XYZ file of C-alpha atoms in Angstrom:
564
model
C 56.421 146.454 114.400
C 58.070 142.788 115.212
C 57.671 142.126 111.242
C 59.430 145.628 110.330
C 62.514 144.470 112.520
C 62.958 140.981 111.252
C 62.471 142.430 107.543
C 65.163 145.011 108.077
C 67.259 142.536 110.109
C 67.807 140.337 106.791
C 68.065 143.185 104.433
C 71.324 143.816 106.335
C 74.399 143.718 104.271
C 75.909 141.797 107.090
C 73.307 139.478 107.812
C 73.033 138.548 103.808
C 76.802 138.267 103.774
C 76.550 136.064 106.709
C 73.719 133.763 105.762
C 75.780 133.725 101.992
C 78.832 132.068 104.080
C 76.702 129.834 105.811
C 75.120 128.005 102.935
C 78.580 128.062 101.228
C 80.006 126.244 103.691
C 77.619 123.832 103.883
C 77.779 122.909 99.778
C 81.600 122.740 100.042
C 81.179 120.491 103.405
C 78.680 118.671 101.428
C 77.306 116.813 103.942
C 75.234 113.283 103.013
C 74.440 109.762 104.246
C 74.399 106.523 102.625
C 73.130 103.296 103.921
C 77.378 101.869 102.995
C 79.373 104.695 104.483
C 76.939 105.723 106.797
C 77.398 109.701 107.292
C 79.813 111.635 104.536
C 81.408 114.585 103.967
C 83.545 116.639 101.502
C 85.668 117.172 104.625
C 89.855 115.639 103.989
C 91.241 113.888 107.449
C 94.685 113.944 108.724
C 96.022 110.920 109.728
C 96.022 111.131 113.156
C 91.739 111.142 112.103
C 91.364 109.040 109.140
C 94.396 106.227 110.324
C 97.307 105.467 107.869
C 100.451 105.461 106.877
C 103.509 108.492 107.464
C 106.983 107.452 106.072
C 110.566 109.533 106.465
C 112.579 109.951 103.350
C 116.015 111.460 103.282
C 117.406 113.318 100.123
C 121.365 111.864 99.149
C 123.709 114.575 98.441
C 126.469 116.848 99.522
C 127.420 120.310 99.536
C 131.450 120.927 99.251
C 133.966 123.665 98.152
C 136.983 121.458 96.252
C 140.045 122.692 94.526
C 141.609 120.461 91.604
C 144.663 120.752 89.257
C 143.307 121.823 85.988
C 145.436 119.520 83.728
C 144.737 116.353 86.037
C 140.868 116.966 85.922
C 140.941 117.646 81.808
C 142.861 114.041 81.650
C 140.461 112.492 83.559
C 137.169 114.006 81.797
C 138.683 113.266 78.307
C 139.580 109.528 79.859
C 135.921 108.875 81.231
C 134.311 110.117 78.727
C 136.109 108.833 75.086
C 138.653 106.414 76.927
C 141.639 108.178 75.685
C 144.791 108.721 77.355
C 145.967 111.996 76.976
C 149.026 113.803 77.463
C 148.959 117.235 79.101
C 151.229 119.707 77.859
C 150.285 122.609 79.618
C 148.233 124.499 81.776
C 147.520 128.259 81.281
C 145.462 129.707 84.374
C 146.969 133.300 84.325
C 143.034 134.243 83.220
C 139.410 133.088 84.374
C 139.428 131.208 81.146
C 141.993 128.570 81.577
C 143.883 127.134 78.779
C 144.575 123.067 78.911
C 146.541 121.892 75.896
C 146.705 118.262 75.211
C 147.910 115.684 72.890
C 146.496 111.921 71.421
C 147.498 110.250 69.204
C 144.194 109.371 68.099
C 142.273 111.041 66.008
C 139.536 113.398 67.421
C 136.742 115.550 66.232
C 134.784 118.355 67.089
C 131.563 116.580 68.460
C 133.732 113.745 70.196
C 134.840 116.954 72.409
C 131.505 118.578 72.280
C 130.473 115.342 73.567
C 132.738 115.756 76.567
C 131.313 119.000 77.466
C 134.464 120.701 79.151
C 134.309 123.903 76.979
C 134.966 125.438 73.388
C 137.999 123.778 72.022
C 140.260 124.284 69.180
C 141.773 120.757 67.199
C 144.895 120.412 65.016
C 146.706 117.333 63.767
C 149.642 116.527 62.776
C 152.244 113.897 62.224
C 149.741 111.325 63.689
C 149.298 113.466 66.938
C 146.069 115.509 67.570
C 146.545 118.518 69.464
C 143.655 120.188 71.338
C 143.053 123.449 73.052
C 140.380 123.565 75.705
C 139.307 126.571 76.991
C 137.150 126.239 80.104
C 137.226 127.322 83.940
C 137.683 125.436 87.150
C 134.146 125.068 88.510
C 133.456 123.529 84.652
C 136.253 121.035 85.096
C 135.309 120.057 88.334
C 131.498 119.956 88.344
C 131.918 117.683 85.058
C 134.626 115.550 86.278
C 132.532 114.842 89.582
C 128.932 114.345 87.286
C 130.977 112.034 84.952
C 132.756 110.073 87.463
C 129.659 109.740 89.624
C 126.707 109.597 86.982
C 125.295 112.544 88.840
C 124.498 116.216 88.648
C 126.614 118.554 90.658
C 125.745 122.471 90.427
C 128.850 124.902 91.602
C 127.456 128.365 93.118
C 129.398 131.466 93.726
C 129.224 132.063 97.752
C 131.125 134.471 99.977
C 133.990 132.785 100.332
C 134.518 130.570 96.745
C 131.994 127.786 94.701
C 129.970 125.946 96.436
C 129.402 122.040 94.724
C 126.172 120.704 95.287
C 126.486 116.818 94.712
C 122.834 115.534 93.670
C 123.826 111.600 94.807
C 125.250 110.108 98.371
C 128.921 110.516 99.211
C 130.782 110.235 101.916
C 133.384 113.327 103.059
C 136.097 110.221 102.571
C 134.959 109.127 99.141
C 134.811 112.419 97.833
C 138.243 113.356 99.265
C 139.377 110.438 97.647
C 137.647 111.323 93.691
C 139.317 114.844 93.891
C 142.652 113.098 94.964
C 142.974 111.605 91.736
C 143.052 114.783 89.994
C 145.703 116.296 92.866
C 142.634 118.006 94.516
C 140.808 117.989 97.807
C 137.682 119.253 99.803
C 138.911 123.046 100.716
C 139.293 123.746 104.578
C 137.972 126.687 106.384
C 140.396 128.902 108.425
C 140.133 126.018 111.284
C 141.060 123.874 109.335
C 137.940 122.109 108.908
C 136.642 120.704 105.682
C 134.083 122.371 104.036
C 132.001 119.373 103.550
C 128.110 119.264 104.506
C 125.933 116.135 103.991
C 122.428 116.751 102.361
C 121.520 119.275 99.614
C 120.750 122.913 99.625
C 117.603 124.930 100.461
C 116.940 125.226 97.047
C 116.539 121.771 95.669
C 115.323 120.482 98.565
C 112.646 122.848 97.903
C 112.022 121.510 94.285
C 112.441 117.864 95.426
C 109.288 118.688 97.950
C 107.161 120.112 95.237
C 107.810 117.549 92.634
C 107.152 114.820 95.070
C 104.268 116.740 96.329
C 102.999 116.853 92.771
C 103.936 113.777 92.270
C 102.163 111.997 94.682
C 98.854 113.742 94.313
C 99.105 112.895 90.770
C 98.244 109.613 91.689
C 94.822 110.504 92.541
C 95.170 110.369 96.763
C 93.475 113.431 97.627
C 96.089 115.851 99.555
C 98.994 113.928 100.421
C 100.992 116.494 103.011
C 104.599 116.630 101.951
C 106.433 118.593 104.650
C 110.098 119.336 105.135
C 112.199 118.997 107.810
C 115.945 120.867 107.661
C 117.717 120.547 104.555
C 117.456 116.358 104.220
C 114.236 115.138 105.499
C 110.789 114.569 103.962
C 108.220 113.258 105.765
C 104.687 112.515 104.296
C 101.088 111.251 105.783
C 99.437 108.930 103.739
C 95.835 109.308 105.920
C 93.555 106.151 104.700
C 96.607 103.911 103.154
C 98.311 101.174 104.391
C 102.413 101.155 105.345
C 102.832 98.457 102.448
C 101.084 100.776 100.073
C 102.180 104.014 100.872
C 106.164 102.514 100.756
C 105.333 101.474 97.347
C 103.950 104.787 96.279
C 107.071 106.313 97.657
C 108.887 104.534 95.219
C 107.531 105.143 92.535
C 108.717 109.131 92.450
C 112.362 109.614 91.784
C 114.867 110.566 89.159
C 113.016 110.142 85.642
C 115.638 109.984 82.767
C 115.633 109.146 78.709
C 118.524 106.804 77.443
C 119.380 105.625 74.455
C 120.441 102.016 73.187
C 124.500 102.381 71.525
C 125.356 98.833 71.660
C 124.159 95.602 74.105
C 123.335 97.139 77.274
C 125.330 100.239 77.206
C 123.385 103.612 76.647
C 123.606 106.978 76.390
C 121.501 109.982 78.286
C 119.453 111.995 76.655
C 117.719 114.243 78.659
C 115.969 114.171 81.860
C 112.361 114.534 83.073
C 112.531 118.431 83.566
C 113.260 118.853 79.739
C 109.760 117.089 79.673
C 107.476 120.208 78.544
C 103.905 118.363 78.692
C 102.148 115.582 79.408
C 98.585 115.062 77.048
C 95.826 112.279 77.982
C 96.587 108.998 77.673
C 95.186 108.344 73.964
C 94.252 104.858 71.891
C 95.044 104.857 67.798
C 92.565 102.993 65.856
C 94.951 102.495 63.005
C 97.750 100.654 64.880
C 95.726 99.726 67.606
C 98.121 101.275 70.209
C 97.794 102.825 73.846
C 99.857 105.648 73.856
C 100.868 108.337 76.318
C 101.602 111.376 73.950
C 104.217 114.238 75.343
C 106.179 117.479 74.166
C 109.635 118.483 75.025
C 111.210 121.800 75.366
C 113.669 123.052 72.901
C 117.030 121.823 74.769
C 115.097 118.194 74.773
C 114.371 118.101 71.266
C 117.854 119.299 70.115
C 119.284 116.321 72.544
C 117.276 113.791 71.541
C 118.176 114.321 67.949
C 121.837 114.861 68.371
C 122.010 111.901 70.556
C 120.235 109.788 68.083
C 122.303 110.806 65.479
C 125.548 110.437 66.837
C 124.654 106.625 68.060
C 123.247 105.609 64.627
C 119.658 105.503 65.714
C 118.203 106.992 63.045
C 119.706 104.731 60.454
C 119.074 101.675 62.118
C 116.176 102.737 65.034
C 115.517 99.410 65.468
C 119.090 98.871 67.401
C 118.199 101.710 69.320
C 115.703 101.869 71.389
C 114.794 105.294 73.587
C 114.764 103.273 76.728
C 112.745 105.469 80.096
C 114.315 105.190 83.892
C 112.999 105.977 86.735
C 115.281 105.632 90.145
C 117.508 103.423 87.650
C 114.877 101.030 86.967
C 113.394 101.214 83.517
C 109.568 101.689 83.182
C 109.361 101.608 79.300
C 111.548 100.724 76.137
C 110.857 101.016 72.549
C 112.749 102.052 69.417
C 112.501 105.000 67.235
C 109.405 105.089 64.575
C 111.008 104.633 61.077
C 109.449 107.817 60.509
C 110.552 109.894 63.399
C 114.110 108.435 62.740
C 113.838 109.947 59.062
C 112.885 113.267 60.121
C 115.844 113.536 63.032
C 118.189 113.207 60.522
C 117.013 116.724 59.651
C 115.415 118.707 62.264
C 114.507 117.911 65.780
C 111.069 116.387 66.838
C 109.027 118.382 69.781
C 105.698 116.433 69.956
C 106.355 112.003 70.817
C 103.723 109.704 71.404
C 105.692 106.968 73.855
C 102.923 103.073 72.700
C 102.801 100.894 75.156
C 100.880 98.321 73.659
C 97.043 96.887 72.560
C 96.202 94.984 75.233
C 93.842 96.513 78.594
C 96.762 96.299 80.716
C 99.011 98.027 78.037
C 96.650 101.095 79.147
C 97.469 100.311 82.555
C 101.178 100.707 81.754
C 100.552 103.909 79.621
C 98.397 105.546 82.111
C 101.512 104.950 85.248
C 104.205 106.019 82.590
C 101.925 109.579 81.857
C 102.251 110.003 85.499
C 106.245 109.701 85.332
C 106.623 111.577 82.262
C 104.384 114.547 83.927
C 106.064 114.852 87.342
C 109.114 114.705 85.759
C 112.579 114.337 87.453
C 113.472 114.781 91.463
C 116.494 116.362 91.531
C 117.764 113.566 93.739
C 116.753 110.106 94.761
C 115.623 109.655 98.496
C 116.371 106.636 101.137
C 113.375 105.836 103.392
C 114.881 106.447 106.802
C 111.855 105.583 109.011
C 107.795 104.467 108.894
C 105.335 104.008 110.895
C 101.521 103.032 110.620
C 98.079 104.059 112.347
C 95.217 102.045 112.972
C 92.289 102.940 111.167
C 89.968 101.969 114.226
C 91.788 104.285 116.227
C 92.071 107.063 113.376
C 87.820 106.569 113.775
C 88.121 106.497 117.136
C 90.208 109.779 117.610
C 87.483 111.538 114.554
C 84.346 110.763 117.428
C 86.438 112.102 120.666
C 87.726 115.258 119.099
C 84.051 115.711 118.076
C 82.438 114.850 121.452
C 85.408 117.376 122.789
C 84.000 119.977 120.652
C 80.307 119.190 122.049
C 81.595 119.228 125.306
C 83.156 122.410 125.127
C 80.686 123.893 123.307
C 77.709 122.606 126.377
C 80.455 124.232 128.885
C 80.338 127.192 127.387
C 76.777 127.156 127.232
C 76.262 126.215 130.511
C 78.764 129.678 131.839
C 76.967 131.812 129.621
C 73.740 130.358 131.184
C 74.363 130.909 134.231
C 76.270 134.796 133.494
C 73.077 135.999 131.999
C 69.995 133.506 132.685
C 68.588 134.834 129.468
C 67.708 131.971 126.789
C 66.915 134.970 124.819
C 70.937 135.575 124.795
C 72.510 132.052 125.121
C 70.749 130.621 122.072
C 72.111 133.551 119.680
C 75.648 133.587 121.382
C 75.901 129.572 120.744
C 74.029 129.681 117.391
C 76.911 132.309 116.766
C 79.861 129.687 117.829
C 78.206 126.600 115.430
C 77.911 128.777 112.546
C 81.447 129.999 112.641
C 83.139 126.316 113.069
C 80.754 125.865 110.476
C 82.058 128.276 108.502
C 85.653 127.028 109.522
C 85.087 123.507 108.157
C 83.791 124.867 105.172
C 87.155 126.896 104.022
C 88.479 123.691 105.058
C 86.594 121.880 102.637
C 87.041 124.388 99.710
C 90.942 124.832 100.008
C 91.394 121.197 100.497
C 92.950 121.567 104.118
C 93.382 118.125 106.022
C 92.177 117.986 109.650
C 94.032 116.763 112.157
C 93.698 116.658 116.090
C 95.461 119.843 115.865
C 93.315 121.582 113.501
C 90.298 120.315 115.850
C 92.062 122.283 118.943
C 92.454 125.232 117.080
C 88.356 124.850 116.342
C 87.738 124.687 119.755
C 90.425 127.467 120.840
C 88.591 129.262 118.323
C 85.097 128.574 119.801
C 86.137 130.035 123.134
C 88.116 133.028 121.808
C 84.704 133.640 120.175
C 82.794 133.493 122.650
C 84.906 135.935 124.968
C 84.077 138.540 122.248
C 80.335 137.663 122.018
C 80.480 138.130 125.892
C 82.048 141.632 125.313
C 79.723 142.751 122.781
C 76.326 141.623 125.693
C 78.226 143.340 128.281
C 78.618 146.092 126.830
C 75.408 146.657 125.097
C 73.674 145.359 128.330
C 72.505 148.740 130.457
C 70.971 147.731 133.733
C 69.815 143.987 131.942
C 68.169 146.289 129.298
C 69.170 147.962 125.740
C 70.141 151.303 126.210
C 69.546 154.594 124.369
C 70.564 154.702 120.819
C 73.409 156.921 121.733
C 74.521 154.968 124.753
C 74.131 151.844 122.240
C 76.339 153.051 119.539
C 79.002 154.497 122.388
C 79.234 151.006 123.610
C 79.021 149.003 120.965
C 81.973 150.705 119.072
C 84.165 150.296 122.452
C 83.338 146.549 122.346
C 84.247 145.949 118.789
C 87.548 147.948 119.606
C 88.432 145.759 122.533
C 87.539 142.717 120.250
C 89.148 143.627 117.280
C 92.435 144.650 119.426
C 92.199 141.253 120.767
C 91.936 139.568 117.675
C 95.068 141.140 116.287
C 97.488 140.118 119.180
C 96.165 136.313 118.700
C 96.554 136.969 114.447
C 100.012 138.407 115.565
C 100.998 135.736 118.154
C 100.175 133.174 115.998
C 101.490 133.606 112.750
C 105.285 132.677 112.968
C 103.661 128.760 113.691
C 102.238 129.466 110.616
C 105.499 130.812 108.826
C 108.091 128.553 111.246
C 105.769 126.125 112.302
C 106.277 122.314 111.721
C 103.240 119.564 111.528
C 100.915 120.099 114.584
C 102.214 123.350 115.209
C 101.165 124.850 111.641
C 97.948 123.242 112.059
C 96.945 124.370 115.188
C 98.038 128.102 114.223
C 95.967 128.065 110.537
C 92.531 127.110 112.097
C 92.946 129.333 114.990
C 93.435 132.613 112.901
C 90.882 131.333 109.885
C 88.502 131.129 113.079
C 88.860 134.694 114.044
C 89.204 136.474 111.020
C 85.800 134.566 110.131
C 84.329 135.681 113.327
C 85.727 139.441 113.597
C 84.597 139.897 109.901
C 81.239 137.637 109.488
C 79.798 136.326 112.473
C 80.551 138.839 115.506
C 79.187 141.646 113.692
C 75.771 139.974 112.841
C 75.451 138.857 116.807
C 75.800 142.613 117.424
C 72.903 143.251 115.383
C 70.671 139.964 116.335
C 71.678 141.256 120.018
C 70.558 144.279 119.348
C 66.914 143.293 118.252
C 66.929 140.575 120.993
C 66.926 143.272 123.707
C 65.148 146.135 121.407
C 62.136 143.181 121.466
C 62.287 142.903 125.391
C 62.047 146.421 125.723
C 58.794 146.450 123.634
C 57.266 143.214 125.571
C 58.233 144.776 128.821
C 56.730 148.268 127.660
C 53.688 146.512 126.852
């Protein structure tokens, strides 16, 4: 009879299930010991656990509505841009499509104005004067004459109440007042008579700046660097297991990754910038020319700029003059010029696939393996200013790992100890705490397998979930329990169903209660709230209903013994 029960009790779906989850767990924990690290695991630490680094990085920008005189800011464009002095002869803004005609007396072309980028444009000339016709709007003129002036990108968004300017570099309110001044503009004023002037960037690229850094960083082959934001201008990031000196020089390394080309002595011209980067391919070695090289593809605006560029500067006829030189945060991490045989082709159609050589040499693959992890993370949107650091001891990262484990022992004896002394039944307490280990088993492995780094907070959601569960596992004995004994099948089921509706009830308010620290939650918060619902949904939908059943045959066994 005893070998009937324990043969149906694993042929239970939920049992199987439950054992399945188990062993998974423990091959994603993947726990081993070696005589150097002593005991391992698959298992990522936070850095309040593992010790490290955490640095604060603030994004430079602004966000503005301006207003500028249409002539004024064509003069100035056409002034940055080809150093000419114009003459504005008048200013058509009866339409959306305003009308700026001007006059040189140089001679201008077509691609000199395409060059500018201020709109379509229409040139005459004649007796030694060159008249053009540029047809643009105001939130052109402005966002170029603010991206020329500053070397910068500025997007303009429709809002409620005008164009917003998002300035992707640091200004102050008085230095931008004073750039639109010059073209007999200013920063627009609300109806108090406040500027509408906000430091930082919006929601959206701070966003992007996040995931490229995130990307970015990880890249680098740290295992799950935590990028978190904070408001619309803060970044801050845990490097768990690396030094302060380290981690501030891996913060450096991610920024604003941008192609220019050699014109003449030091002066360049852009070409394109990391996001027109399409792929990034293994780093590669040619046995013919004996060459690292880090080969790459660009999308179809890239490929069209890097050809037009090269053929407006004369690279292609003379590529050795020209080199494509590679920035990142201004700084330049490569420089070479234009194959002979890439030149030749650009003079006819553009070029998708590049290979960027570094060099022969071992540390040349050095150099082309850190510039294929530029070229792949492409460009932040804007550069960052480390505002703040701080560092952890790794001793007491170790030491805060072996207390928040002997306060989940402790806990977990507790526990043992109440439900000892509730019920005075080994025959109980050993499934109801074999029940709690396998869950924050369980726990640790989804951990493992979605790459989640534990913290102190993570560890207090463990052991919040660890007593939640065992409140339900004392539900489900009460309630099965009839006079110490298990009662009629009927009076079983009755009971049984009313303690899994109590529990799952209960489960849902803490699901509910917690989830806007998951959605709204910052740092501790988030991590606290994560392991606190993984732990009940694991132990509503795996682990408490197997306890009802190894409960079941517990108390179905005394009943035989004491029948006997």
């Amino acid at each position: 009879m005893k070998d009937d029960e324990q043969q149906s009790l694993f042929k239970d779906a939920r049992v199987i299930i439950f054992i399945l989850a188990i062993l998974g767990s423990i091959i994603f924990i993947h726990p081993g010991y070696s005589s150097e690290e002593g005991f391992t695991t698959n298992l990522n630490y936070g850095l309040d656990l593992e010790g490290g680094s955490w640095l604060q990085l603030k994004l430079q920008g602004a966000v503005a509505q301006l207003e500028g005189d249409s002539g004024l800011l064509v003069k100035e464009i056409v002034n940055i841009n080809l150093a000419e002095d114009v003459e504005i002869i008048s200013v058509d803004e009866s339409t959306d499509d305003i009308s700026v005609t001007f006059t040189s007396d140089s001679v201008l072309t077509n691609n000199q104005m395409d060059q500018v980028g201020v709109g379509q444009t229409t040139i005459s000339r004649s007796n030694n004067v060159t008249t053009v016709i540029v047809h643009s709007s105001r939130e052109t003129l402005i966002s170029t004459y603010l991206a020329d002036s500053l070397k910068a990108e500025v997007l303009p968004t429709l809002v409620s109440d005008g164009v917003e300017y998002e300035i992707r570099t640091a200004i102050t309110q008085e230095e931008l007042e004073e750039l639109m001044a010059k073209v007999g503009g200013s920063i627009t004023t609300d109806i108090n008579g406040d500027a509408i002037y906000k430091e930082g960037v919006t929601t959206e690229t701070r966003d992007m700046t996040k995931e490229i850094l995130s990307d970015k960083l990880n890249s680098l082959g740290l295992k799950d660097i935590p990028v978190k934001t904070v408001g619309d201008d803060y970044i801050l990031i845990d490097f768990a297991g690396i030094d302060l000196a380290t981690a501030k020089n891996i913060a450096e390394k991610p920024g604003k990754f941008e192609i220019r080309i050699i014109t003449q002595g030091n002066e360049s011209e852009h070409v394109l910038y990391g996001d027109e980067i399409e792929s990034v391919s293994i780093v590669g070695y040619q046995e013919d020319s004996g060459q690292w090289y880090v080969p790459f593809t660009l999308t179809d605006a890239g490929a069209l700029s890097l050809q037009k560029v090269a053929i407006e500067t004369g690279a292609t006829q003379d590529p050795m003059s020209h080199n494509l030189v590679m920035y990142l945060d201004d700084n330049e991490v490569y420089s070479a010029p234009l194959s002979y045989s890439a030149a030749q082709r650009l003079e006819t159609t553009p070029i998708y696939s590049w290979q960027a050589s570094t060099g022969p040499e071992d540390e040349s693959r050095t150099q082309a393996e850190e510039l294929q992890i530029h070229l792949r993370a492409g460009a932040l949107p804007v550069n960052v200013e480390l505002m703040g650091s701080g560092h952890v001891d790794a001793t007491l990262g170790q030491q805060f790992k072996t207390q928040a484990v002997i306060a989940g022992l402790l806990a977990l004896l507790a526990v043992a100890f109440v439900v000892f002394t509730k019920y005075h039944k080994p025959a109980i307490l050993i499934p109801m705490v074999s029940t709690s280990i396998s869950e924050v088993i369980m726990i640790l492995g989804f951990a493992s397998a979605i790459g989640w780094q534990l913290d102190l907070a993570s560890i207090a959601g463990i052991i919040a979930a660890i007593g939640t569960g065992i409140d339900h596992l004392v539900i489900i004995t009460d309630e099965v329990l009839y006079e110490g004994k298990l009662p009629p099948r009927k009076v079983y089921l009755s009971r049984i169903t009313k303690a899994f509706a109590i529990i799952f009830a209960a489960s849902a308010t803490t699901i509910i209660a917690m989830s806007p620290l998951v959605v709204m939650g910052f740092g501790a918060l988030k991590g606290f709230a994560i392991t606190t619902i993984v732990g009940v949904l694991i132990g509503i939908l795996i682990a408490r209903p197997v306890y009802g059943k190894v409960i079941h045959e517990v108390l179905a066994a005394e009943n035989t013994a004491d029948a006997e």
